[in-house]
Amino acid sequence: MTAPTPTRSAPAVPAAAKGASADGATSRTWWMRRQRTWAPYVFISPFYLLFGLFMLVPILVGLYLSCTEWAGLGTPQWVGLRNYRDLLSDASFWTAVGNTTLYVVFTMCVVLPASLLIAQALNARGLRGRDLFRLTYFMPVVISPIVIILVFGLFFDTEFGLLNSLGQALFGFGGIDWLGDPEWAKVSVVILVLWRWTGYLTIFFLAGLQNVPRELYEAAAIDGAGPVSRFLNVTLPCLRPVTAFVAVTVLVSTAQIFDEPFLLTQGGPGESTLSVAMFIFRAGFQRQQLGYAAAAGVLLFIAVFVLGRLAMRLLRVGRDD
């Protein structure tokens, strides 16, 4: 008889090694779980870093400077709310507020409807040279500000300007001091705003009109609706989201208007065309009152934010109902 072959038993694993292996597996599991948890935040972190660096930090610095007296050099001197109290009693500031309000009302009541009507005309079927008209209306947005000043300086010149020459030839009167008279200077600025931004807003409305289904117009025509009825009952309801977006954008942008009065009249004559943004520019960079300018900027920010939120709520921006 042969003796039975002895079986080999597995070598004994020390308890310490077992514990180390278990700890390693647990650590890897924990790390993988953490990776899945934190990965989305890592991907979206660039936005928050840039937002904090270029938006949040300047806002906080502006709030701090608005409570100081600082000329740009040295250490800012803390003055509390004195800058805000001085602003509320500053006649120049309230003049700028009134002029800015005029620009906002004009843009909302004239430029916005004009842009919609031009877009409706450009969207008509059978219109020849449509691309040329679109380019023509959008051209003012890309023209250099220096060219704008030269051209409108020729238009508004008192002695040899185009507008005065046309008025004299067609109606027998002329000699209007467009840029020297306080009231006519306001008219000159709003004319420039109308010319410069109507075509830009037209692009938005034209994009919205091209997304309106033609079947709706055909159904309305079959029901006997005329052009005006189709515009009121088909076009305007379909353009509500675009109109709301454009209105809020124009409201916020015009409240910060700077280029047009600065380029055309330098805020004059006197302060008749001064805007709030120009008031901030003068206080900060011409008078070196950076704390005073920061306080005006904070008030402008609050006003623009509140008006923008109210407009979004009234126009139901971002809502489907």
CSV table of C-alpha atoms in Angstrom, one decimal:
chain,number,residue,atom,x,y,z
A,1,MET,CA,0.0,0.0,0.0
A,2,THR,CA,1.2,3.4,-0.9
A,3,ALA,CA,1.1,6.1,1.8
A,4,PRO,CA,-1.3,8.9,1.2
A,5,THR,CA,0.2,12.1,-0.3
A,6,PRO,CA,0.2,14.9,2.2
A,7,THR,CA,-1.8,18.0,1.1
A,8,ARG,CA,0.0,21.3,1.1
A,9,SER,CA,-1.7,24.1,3.0
A,10,ALA,CA,-1.5,27.7,1.8
A,11,PRO,CA,1.1,29.7,3.6
A,12,ALA,CA,-0.3,31.7,6.4
A,13,VAL,CA,-0.8,35.4,5.7
A,14,PRO,CA,0.1,37.6,8.6
A,15,ALA,CA,-2.7,39.6,10.1
A,16,ALA,CA,-0.8,42.8,9.5
A,17,ALA,CA,-0.6,42.2,5.8
A,18,LYS,CA,-4.3,41.4,5.6
A,19,GLY,CA,-5.0,44.7,7.4
A,20,ALA,CA,-2.8,46.6,5.1
A,21,SER,CA,-4.5,45.1,2.0
A,22,ALA,CA,-7.9,45.9,3.3
A,23,ASP,CA,-6.8,49.5,4.1
A,24,GLY,CA,-5.4,49.9,0.6
A,25,ALA,CA,-8.6,48.7,-1.0
A,26,THR,CA,-10.6,51.0,1.2
A,27,SER,CA,-8.4,54.0,0.4
A,28,ARG,CA,-8.8,53.3,-3.4
A,29,THR,CA,-12.5,53.0,-3.0
A,30,TRP,CA,-12.7,56.2,-1.0
A,31,TRP,CA,-10.5,58.0,-3.6
A,32,MET,CA,-12.6,56.8,-6.5
A,33,ARG,CA,-15.8,57.9,-4.8
A,34,ARG,CA,-14.2,61.3,-4.1
A,35,GLN,CA,-13.2,61.6,-7.7
A,36,ARG,CA,-16.7,61.1,-8.9
A,37,THR,CA,-18.0,63.6,-6.3
A,38,TRP,CA,-15.6,66.4,-7.0
A,39,ALA,CA,-15.1,65.9,-10.8
A,40,PRO,CA,-18.1,68.2,-11.8
A,41,TYR,CA,-16.8,71.0,-9.5
A,42,VAL,CA,-13.4,70.8,-11.0
A,43,PHE,CA,-14.8,71.2,-14.5
A,44,ILE,CA,-17.0,74.2,-13.6
A,45,SER,CA,-14.3,75.9,-11.4
A,46,PRO,CA,-12.8,78.0,-14.2
A,47,PHE,CA,-16.0,80.0,-14.5
A,48,TYR,CA,-16.2,80.7,-10.7
A,49,LEU,CA,-12.5,81.6,-10.6
A,50,LEU,CA,-12.9,84.1,-13.5
A,51,PHE,CA,-16.2,85.4,-12.1
A,52,GLY,CA,-14.6,86.0,-8.7
A,53,LEU,CA,-11.4,87.6,-10.2
A,54,PHE,CA,-13.0,89.9,-12.8
A,55,MET,CA,-16.5,90.5,-11.3
A,56,LEU,CA,-16.8,89.9,-7.6
A,57,VAL,CA,-13.4,91.3,-6.6
A,58,PRO,CA,-13.9,94.6,-8.6
A,59,ILE,CA,-17.4,95.0,-7.0
A,60,LEU,CA,-16.0,94.6,-3.5
A,61,VAL,CA,-13.1,97.0,-4.2
A,62,GLY,CA,-15.6,99.5,-5.7
A,63,LEU,CA,-17.8,99.3,-2.6
A,64,TYR,CA,-14.8,99.9,-0.4
A,65,LEU,CA,-13.5,102.8,-2.5
A,66,SER,CA,-16.9,104.4,-2.5
A,67,CYS,CA,-16.5,104.9,1.2
A,68,THR,CA,-13.1,106.5,0.9
A,69,GLU,CA,-11.5,109.7,-0.3
A,70,TRP,CA,-8.7,108.7,-2.7
A,71,ALA,CA,-6.9,110.5,-5.6
A,72,GLY,CA,-5.3,107.4,-7.0
A,73,LEU,CA,-2.0,107.6,-5.1
A,74,GLY,CA,-1.3,106.9,-1.4
A,75,THR,CA,-3.6,105.3,1.1
A,76,PRO,CA,-7.4,105.8,0.7
A,77,GLN,CA,-8.9,107.7,3.6
A,78,TRP,CA,-12.1,106.2,5.1
A,79,VAL,CA,-15.0,108.7,5.0
A,80,GLY,CA,-17.9,106.4,5.4
A,81,LEU,CA,-21.1,107.5,3.6
A,82,ARG,CA,-20.0,111.0,3.0
A,83,ASN,CA,-19.6,110.5,-0.8
A,84,TYR,CA,-23.2,109.2,-1.1
A,85,ARG,CA,-24.5,112.2,0.9
A,86,ASP,CA,-22.6,114.6,-1.4
A,87,LEU,CA,-23.9,112.8,-4.5
A,88,LEU,CA,-27.5,113.2,-3.4
A,89,SER,CA,-27.0,117.0,-3.1
A,90,ASP,CA,-24.9,117.3,-6.3
A,91,ALA,CA,-26.8,119.2,-9.0
A,92,SER,CA,-24.4,117.8,-11.7
A,93,PHE,CA,-25.2,114.3,-10.7
A,94,TRP,CA,-28.9,114.8,-10.9
A,95,THR,CA,-28.5,116.5,-14.3
A,96,ALA,CA,-26.7,113.4,-15.5
A,97,VAL,CA,-29.5,111.2,-14.1
A,98,GLY,CA,-32.1,113.3,-16.0
A,99,ASN,CA,-30.2,113.1,-19.3
A,100,THR,CA,-29.6,109.4,-18.9
A,101,THR,CA,-33.3,108.9,-18.2
A,102,LEU,CA,-34.1,110.8,-21.4
A,103,TYR,CA,-31.8,108.5,-23.4
A,104,VAL,CA,-33.3,105.4,-21.9
A,105,VAL,CA,-36.9,106.5,-22.6
A,106,PHE,CA,-36.0,107.5,-26.2
A,107,THR,CA,-34.3,104.2,-26.9
A,108,MET,CA,-37.2,102.2,-25.4
A,109,CYS,CA,-40.0,104.2,-27.1
A,110,VAL,CA,-38.3,105.0,-30.5
A,111,VAL,CA,-35.3,102.9,-31.3
A,112,LEU,CA,-36.9,99.6,-30.2
A,113,PRO,CA,-40.1,100.0,-32.3
A,114,ALA,CA,-38.2,101.3,-35.3
A,115,SER,CA,-35.9,98.3,-35.2
A,116,LEU,CA,-38.9,95.9,-35.1
A,117,LEU,CA,-40.6,97.7,-38.1
A,118,ILE,CA,-37.4,97.7,-40.1
A,119,ALA,CA,-36.9,94.0,-39.4
A,120,GLN,CA,-40.4,93.3,-40.5
A,121,ALA,CA,-39.8,95.1,-43.8
A,122,LEU,CA,-36.5,93.2,-44.4
A,123,ASN,CA,-38.2,89.9,-43.7
A,124,ALA,CA,-40.8,90.5,-46.5
A,125,ARG,CA,-40.9,88.0,-49.3
A,126,GLY,CA,-39.7,89.1,-52.7
A,127,LEU,CA,-37.5,91.9,-51.4
A,128,ARG,CA,-34.6,92.5,-53.7
A,129,GLY,CA,-31.2,93.3,-52.3
A,130,ARG,CA,-32.1,92.0,-48.9
A,131,ASP,CA,-28.5,91.2,-47.9
A,132,LEU,CA,-27.4,94.7,-49.0
A,133,PHE,CA,-30.0,96.3,-46.8
A,134,ARG,CA,-29.1,94.2,-43.9
A,135,LEU,CA,-25.4,95.1,-44.3
A,136,THR,CA,-26.3,98.8,-44.6
A,137,TYR,CA,-28.3,98.8,-41.4
A,138,PHE,CA,-25.6,96.9,-39.5
A,139,MET,CA,-22.8,99.1,-40.8
A,140,PRO,CA,-23.0,101.8,-38.1
A,141,VAL,CA,-22.1,99.2,-35.4
A,142,VAL,CA,-18.7,98.4,-36.9
A,143,ILE,CA,-17.7,101.9,-38.0
A,144,SER,CA,-14.8,103.5,-36.1
A,145,PRO,CA,-15.9,106.2,-33.6
A,146,ILE,CA,-13.5,108.6,-35.2
A,147,VAL,CA,-15.3,108.3,-38.5
A,148,ILE,CA,-18.6,108.8,-36.7
A,149,ILE,CA,-17.4,112.0,-35.2
A,150,LEU,CA,-16.2,113.3,-38.5
A,151,VAL,CA,-19.4,112.4,-40.4
A,152,PHE,CA,-21.8,113.8,-37.8
A,153,GLY,CA,-19.7,116.9,-37.3
A,154,LEU,CA,-20.4,117.6,-40.9
A,155,PHE,CA,-24.1,116.9,-40.5
A,156,PHE,CA,-24.5,119.1,-37.5
A,157,ASP,CA,-22.2,122.0,-38.4
A,158,THR,CA,-24.0,125.3,-37.9
A,159,GLU,CA,-22.8,127.1,-41.1
A,160,PHE,CA,-22.1,124.4,-43.6
A,161,GLY,CA,-23.8,121.3,-42.1
A,162,LEU,CA,-26.0,119.0,-44.2
A,163,LEU,CA,-29.0,119.3,-41.9
A,164,ASN,CA,-29.0,123.1,-41.9
A,165,SER,CA,-28.5,123.2,-45.7
A,166,LEU,CA,-31.4,120.8,-46.3
A,167,GLY,CA,-33.6,122.8,-43.9
A,168,GLN,CA,-32.8,126.0,-45.7
A,169,ALA,CA,-33.4,124.5,-49.2
A,170,LEU,CA,-36.6,122.6,-48.3
A,171,PHE,CA,-38.3,124.7,-45.6
A,172,GLY,CA,-36.6,128.1,-45.8
A,173,PHE,CA,-35.1,128.0,-42.3
A,174,GLY,CA,-31.7,126.9,-41.0
A,175,GLY,CA,-28.8,128.1,-38.8
A,176,ILE,CA,-29.7,125.7,-36.0
A,177,ASP,CA,-26.8,125.4,-33.5
A,178,TRP,CA,-27.1,121.7,-33.2
A,179,LEU,CA,-24.1,121.2,-30.9
A,180,GLY,CA,-24.0,124.6,-29.2
A,181,ASP,CA,-27.6,124.9,-28.0
A,182,PRO,CA,-28.4,122.8,-24.9
A,183,GLU,CA,-31.7,121.5,-26.2
A,184,TRP,CA,-30.6,120.8,-29.7
A,185,ALA,CA,-27.5,119.1,-28.4
A,186,LYS,CA,-29.8,116.5,-26.7
A,187,VAL,CA,-31.6,116.1,-30.0
A,188,SER,CA,-28.2,115.5,-31.7
A,189,VAL,CA,-27.3,112.8,-29.3
A,190,VAL,CA,-30.6,110.9,-29.6
A,191,ILE,CA,-30.3,111.2,-33.4
A,192,LEU,CA,-26.8,109.5,-33.2
A,193,VAL,CA,-28.2,106.8,-30.9
A,194,LEU,CA,-31.1,106.2,-33.3
A,195,TRP,CA,-28.7,105.9,-36.3
A,196,ARG,CA,-26.1,103.8,-34.5
A,197,TRP,CA,-28.2,101.2,-32.7
A,198,THR,CA,-31.3,100.7,-34.8
A,199,GLY,CA,-29.6,98.4,-37.2
A,200,TYR,CA,-28.0,96.4,-34.4
A,201,LEU,CA,-31.3,95.7,-32.8
A,202,THR,CA,-32.8,95.0,-36.2
A,203,ILE,CA,-30.6,91.9,-36.4
A,204,PHE,CA,-32.1,90.4,-33.3
A,205,PHE,CA,-35.7,91.0,-34.5
A,206,LEU,CA,-34.9,89.7,-37.9
A,207,ALA,CA,-33.5,86.4,-36.4
A,208,GLY,CA,-36.7,86.1,-34.4
A,209,LEU,CA,-39.0,86.8,-37.4
A,210,GLN,CA,-37.2,84.1,-39.4
A,211,ASN,CA,-38.2,81.5,-36.8
A,212,VAL,CA,-41.9,82.4,-36.9
A,213,PRO,CA,-43.7,79.5,-38.8
A,214,ARG,CA,-45.1,80.6,-42.1
A,215,GLU,CA,-48.1,78.3,-41.5
A,216,LEU,CA,-49.4,80.7,-38.9
A,217,TYR,CA,-49.4,83.6,-41.4
A,218,GLU,CA,-51.1,81.4,-44.0
A,219,ALA,CA,-53.8,80.3,-41.5
A,220,ALA,CA,-54.4,83.9,-40.4
A,221,ALA,CA,-54.7,85.0,-44.1
A,222,ILE,CA,-57.3,82.2,-44.7
A,223,ASP,CA,-59.3,83.5,-41.8
A,224,GLY,CA,-59.3,86.9,-43.4
A,225,ALA,CA,-56.7,88.7,-41.3
A,226,GLY,CA,-55.0,91.6,-43.0
A,227,PRO,CA,-51.3,92.7,-42.7
A,228,VAL,CA,-51.9,94.7,-39.5
A,229,SER,CA,-54.0,92.0,-37.9
A,230,ARG,CA,-51.3,89.4,-38.7
A,231,PHE,CA,-48.6,91.6,-37.3
A,232,LEU,CA,-50.5,92.1,-34.0
A,233,ASN,CA,-51.9,88.6,-33.6
A,234,VAL,CA,-49.2,86.5,-35.0
A,235,THR,CA,-45.9,88.3,-35.2
A,236,LEU,CA,-45.9,90.1,-31.8
A,237,PRO,CA,-46.9,87.1,-29.7
A,238,CYS,CA,-44.2,84.9,-31.4
A,239,LEU,CA,-41.6,87.6,-30.9
A,240,ARG,CA,-42.3,88.0,-27.2
A,241,PRO,CA,-39.2,86.2,-26.0
A,242,VAL,CA,-36.9,88.1,-28.4
A,243,THR,CA,-38.6,91.4,-27.6
A,244,ALA,CA,-38.2,90.9,-23.9
A,245,PHE,CA,-34.5,90.0,-24.3
A,246,VAL,CA,-33.8,93.0,-26.5
A,247,ALA,CA,-35.8,95.4,-24.2
A,248,VAL,CA,-33.9,94.3,-21.1
A,249,THR,CA,-30.5,94.5,-23.0
A,250,VAL,CA,-31.3,97.9,-24.4
A,251,LEU,CA,-32.5,99.2,-21.0
A,252,VAL,CA,-29.3,98.1,-19.2
A,253,SER,CA,-27.0,99.3,-22.0
A,254,THR,CA,-28.6,102.7,-22.4
A,255,ALA,CA,-28.5,103.3,-18.7
A,256,GLN,CA,-24.7,103.1,-19.0
A,257,ILE,CA,-24.5,105.2,-22.2
A,258,PHE,CA,-21.1,106.9,-22.6
A,259,ASP,CA,-19.8,106.8,-26.2
A,260,GLU,CA,-22.5,108.9,-28.0
A,261,PRO,CA,-22.5,112.0,-25.7
A,262,PHE,CA,-18.7,111.8,-25.1
A,263,LEU,CA,-17.8,111.6,-28.8
A,264,LEU,CA,-20.3,114.1,-30.1
A,265,THR,CA,-20.6,116.8,-27.4
A,266,GLN,CA,-18.2,115.9,-24.6
A,267,GLY,CA,-21.2,116.2,-22.3
A,268,GLY,CA,-21.8,119.9,-23.3
A,269,PRO,CA,-22.7,122.5,-23.9
A,270,GLY,CA,-22.3,122.9,-20.1
A,271,GLU,CA,-23.7,119.7,-18.8
A,272,SER,CA,-26.8,119.5,-21.1
A,273,THR,CA,-25.9,116.1,-22.5
A,274,LEU,CA,-23.9,114.7,-19.6
A,275,SER,CA,-24.7,111.0,-18.7
A,276,VAL,CA,-24.1,109.2,-15.5
A,277,ALA,CA,-21.3,107.2,-17.0
A,278,MET,CA,-19.6,110.5,-18.2
A,279,PHE,CA,-20.1,111.9,-14.7
A,280,ILE,CA,-18.2,109.0,-13.3
A,281,PHE,CA,-15.5,109.4,-15.9
A,282,ARG,CA,-15.1,113.1,-15.1
A,283,ALA,CA,-15.0,112.6,-11.4
A,284,GLY,CA,-12.5,109.7,-11.5
A,285,PHE,CA,-10.1,110.5,-14.3
A,286,GLN,CA,-10.4,114.3,-14.7
A,287,ARG,CA,-10.8,115.4,-11.1
A,288,GLN,CA,-9.0,112.4,-9.5
A,289,GLN,CA,-12.0,111.9,-7.1
A,290,LEU,CA,-11.9,108.1,-7.3
A,291,GLY,CA,-13.9,107.5,-4.2
A,292,TYR,CA,-16.6,109.9,-5.3
A,293,ALA,CA,-16.7,108.3,-8.8
A,294,ALA,CA,-16.9,104.8,-7.1
A,295,ALA,CA,-19.9,106.0,-5.1
A,296,ALA,CA,-21.6,107.2,-8.3
A,297,GLY,CA,-20.7,103.8,-9.9
A,298,VAL,CA,-22.3,101.9,-7.1
A,299,LEU,CA,-25.5,103.9,-7.4
A,300,LEU,CA,-25.5,103.3,-11.1
A,301,PHE,CA,-25.0,99.6,-10.6
A,302,ILE,CA,-27.9,99.4,-8.1
A,303,ALA,CA,-30.2,101.4,-10.4
A,304,VAL,CA,-29.3,99.2,-13.4
A,305,PHE,CA,-29.7,96.0,-11.5
A,306,VAL,CA,-33.1,97.0,-10.0
A,307,LEU,CA,-34.4,98.2,-13.4
A,308,GLY,CA,-33.1,95.1,-15.2
A,309,ARG,CA,-34.8,92.8,-12.7
A,310,LEU,CA,-38.1,94.7,-12.8
A,311,ALA,CA,-38.0,94.6,-16.6
A,312,MET,CA,-37.3,90.9,-16.6
A,313,ARG,CA,-40.2,90.3,-14.3
A,314,LEU,CA,-42.6,92.4,-16.2
A,315,LEU,CA,-41.6,91.0,-19.6
A,316,ARG,CA,-41.4,87.4,-18.2
A,317,VAL,CA,-37.8,86.8,-19.4
A,318,GLY,CA,-36.9,83.1,-18.9
A,319,ARG,CA,-40.4,81.9,-18.3
A,320,ASP,CA,-42.4,79.6,-20.5
A,321,ASP,CA,-45.8,80.5,-19.3
